[in-house]
Amino acid sequence: MPAGGEADAPLPANLRLWDNDARIVLRALPEASLTRVFLLFPDPWPKSRHAKRRFVHPANLSLVARALRPGGEWRIATDDPTYQAWVAEVFAAQDFFVFAPPRAARPRDWAPTRYEAKALKAGRQPLYWRLIRR
Ligand SMILES: C[S@@+](CC[C@H](N)C(=O)[O-])C[C@H]1O[C@@H](n2cnc3c(N)ncnc32)[C@H](O)[C@@H]1O
């Protein structure tokens, strides 16, 4: 990373880390308090009998929707074909978010992740969604 790049940027003063289930934080946050939520390469749970463990799940949509302000974004990336089809299916059946087709290249204002690098190296195609809170 060249000097002056992301790696050298000062950490924001309001940075907080939560090393536990994200759903606990989402429930605890004030309503409409977030501008963006990133869900990057969630565990795919590819077997259909495990679908209830996927983070993108009808039961979790209201948690994210409550914490996001109107116009806020939920950004999701996954390289797993089953999960990609699942995201399209779950968001087709809800009213919290405006659904738009995903991109096949990471937008410039998204941070890369370790898992994404592994997926690309293995030849898998990630997809990137921006869901806008109504
Ligand atoms: C495939 S890894 C991807 C990690 C990282 N986002 C990346 O792209 O390199 C999925 C991660 O999601 C975490 N995870 C799964 N369910 C979670 C939950 N409910 N809350 C917070 N983290 C969760 C797992 O512990 C694991 O570290």
Coordinates of C-alpha atoms and ligand atoms in Angstrom, one line a residue:
M1 CA 0.0 0.0 0.0
P2 CA 1.6 3.3 -1.0
A3 CA 2.2 6.0 1.7
G4 CA -0.9 8.1 2.2
G5 CA -3.2 5.2 1.2
E6 CA -5.9 3.5 3.3
A7 CA -3.4 1.6 5.4
D8 CA -1.9 4.9 6.7
A9 CA -5.2 6.6 7.3
P10 CA -5.9 7.5 11.0
L11 CA -8.4 5.3 12.8
P12 CA -11.7 7.2 13.3
A13 CA -12.3 8.3 16.8
N14 CA -15.7 6.6 17.0
L15 CA -14.4 3.2 15.9
R16 CA -15.8 0.4 18.0
L17 CA -15.2 -3.4 17.6
W18 CA -17.7 -6.0 18.5
D19 CA -16.4 -9.5 18.5
N20 CA -19.7 -11.3 18.9
D21 CA -23.0 -11.9 17.1
A22 CA -23.8 -8.8 15.0
R23 CA -27.5 -9.3 15.6
I24 CA -27.0 -8.3 19.3
V25 CA -25.6 -5.0 18.2
L26 CA -28.3 -4.4 15.6
R27 CA -31.0 -5.0 18.3
A28 CA -29.2 -2.6 20.8
L29 CA -28.6 0.3 18.4
P30 CA -31.1 3.2 18.2
E31 CA -33.5 3.1 15.4
A32 CA -32.3 4.7 12.1
S33 CA -28.8 5.3 13.6
L34 CA -26.7 3.7 10.8
T35 CA -25.9 5.1 7.3
R36 CA -24.3 1.9 6.0
V37 CA -24.1 -1.8 6.9
F38 CA -21.6 -4.1 5.2
L39 CA -22.2 -7.9 5.1
L40 CA -19.1 -9.2 3.3
F41 CA -18.8 -12.8 2.4
P42 CA -21.1 -14.2 5.0
D43 CA -20.9 -18.0 5.8
P44 CA -22.9 -19.4 2.9
W45 CA -24.5 -22.4 4.6
P46 CA -25.1 -23.9 1.2
K47 CA -27.3 -26.9 2.2
S48 CA -30.9 -25.9 2.1
R49 CA -31.6 -27.5 5.5
H50 CA -29.2 -24.9 6.9
A51 CA -30.8 -21.9 5.2
K52 CA -32.1 -20.6 8.5
R53 CA -28.5 -20.0 9.6
R54 CA -27.8 -17.6 6.7
F55 CA -27.4 -14.0 7.8
V56 CA -29.5 -12.9 4.8
H57 CA -32.7 -14.4 6.0
P58 CA -36.3 -13.1 6.2
A59 CA -36.0 -13.1 10.0
N60 CA -32.9 -10.8 10.0
L61 CA -34.1 -8.2 7.5
S62 CA -36.1 -6.2 10.0
L63 CA -33.1 -6.1 12.3
V64 CA -31.0 -4.4 9.7
A65 CA -33.9 -2.3 8.4
R66 CA -34.6 -0.9 11.9
A67 CA -31.0 0.2 12.5
L68 CA -30.6 1.9 9.1
R69 CA -31.8 5.4 8.4
P70 CA -34.1 5.8 5.4
G71 CA -31.9 6.1 2.3
G72 CA -29.2 4.2 4.2
E73 CA -27.4 1.3 2.4
W74 CA -27.0 -2.4 3.2
R75 CA -24.0 -3.6 1.1
I76 CA -23.7 -7.3 0.6
A77 CA -21.0 -9.3 -1.2
T78 CA -20.8 -13.1 -1.7
D79 CA -19.0 -15.4 -4.1
D80 CA -21.2 -18.4 -3.3
P81 CA -23.6 -19.2 -6.2
T82 CA -26.2 -20.7 -3.8
Y83 CA -26.1 -17.6 -1.6
Q84 CA -26.2 -15.3 -4.7
A85 CA -29.4 -16.9 -5.8
W86 CA -30.7 -16.8 -2.2
V87 CA -30.0 -13.0 -1.9
A88 CA -32.0 -12.4 -5.0
E89 CA -34.9 -14.6 -3.7
V90 CA -35.0 -13.1 -0.2
F91 CA -34.9 -9.5 -1.4
A92 CA -37.6 -10.2 -4.1
A93 CA -40.0 -11.0 -1.3
Q94 CA -39.6 -8.0 1.0
D95 CA -40.5 -4.3 1.2
F96 CA -37.8 -2.8 3.5
F97 CA -35.2 -2.3 0.8
V98 CA -35.1 -1.2 -2.9
F99 CA -33.5 -4.1 -4.7
A100 CA -31.2 -3.4 -7.7
P101 CA -29.2 -6.0 -9.6
P102 CA -25.7 -6.7 -8.2
R103 CA -22.3 -5.7 -9.8
A104 CA -19.7 -8.2 -10.7
A105 CA -16.8 -5.8 -9.8
R106 CA -16.2 -4.4 -6.4
P107 CA -17.1 -0.7 -6.3
R108 CA -14.2 1.6 -5.5
D109 CA -15.6 2.7 -2.2
W110 CA -15.8 -0.8 -0.7
A111 CA -12.9 -2.2 1.3
P112 CA -11.4 -5.5 0.0
T113 CA -11.4 -8.4 2.4
R114 CA -9.3 -11.4 3.0
Y115 CA -12.0 -13.8 2.0
E116 CA -12.7 -11.9 -1.2
A117 CA -9.0 -12.3 -2.2
K118 CA -9.2 -16.1 -1.6
A119 CA -12.4 -16.3 -3.7
L120 CA -10.9 -14.4 -6.6
K121 CA -7.7 -16.4 -6.4
A122 CA -9.8 -19.6 -6.6
G123 CA -11.6 -18.3 -9.7
R124 CA -14.9 -17.6 -8.0
Q125 CA -17.0 -14.6 -9.1
P126 CA -18.2 -12.4 -6.2
L127 CA -21.3 -10.3 -6.6
Y128 CA -21.9 -6.9 -4.9
W129 CA -25.3 -5.5 -3.9
R130 CA -26.4 -2.1 -2.6
L131 CA -29.8 -2.3 -1.0
I132 CA -31.3 1.0 -0.2
R133 CA -33.5 1.3 2.9
R134 CA -36.9 2.8 2.0
Ligands
LIG1 C1 -16.4 -16.4 5.3 S1 -16.0 -15.4 6.7 C2 -15.7 -13.8 5.9 C3 -14.9 -12.9 6.8 C4 -14.6 -11.5 6.3 N1 -15.9 -10.7 6.2 C5 -14.0 -11.5 4.9 O1 -14.7 -11.2 3.9 O2 -12.8 -11.8 4.8 C6 -17.6 -15.2 7.5 C7 -17.4 -14.6 9.0 O3 -18.7 -14.2 9.4 C8 -18.7 -14.4 10.9 N2 -20.1 -14.5 11.3 C9 -21.1 -15.4 11.0 N3 -22.2 -15.2 11.6 C10 -22.1 -14.0 12.3 C11 -22.9 -13.2 13.1 N4 -24.2 -13.5 13.3 N5 -22.4 -12.0 13.6 C12 -21.1 -11.7 13.4 N6 -20.2 -12.4 12.6 C13 -20.7 -13.5 12.1 C14 -17.9 -15.7 11.0 O4 -17.4 -15.8 12.3 C15 -16.8 -15.5 10.0 O5 -15.7 -14.8 10.6

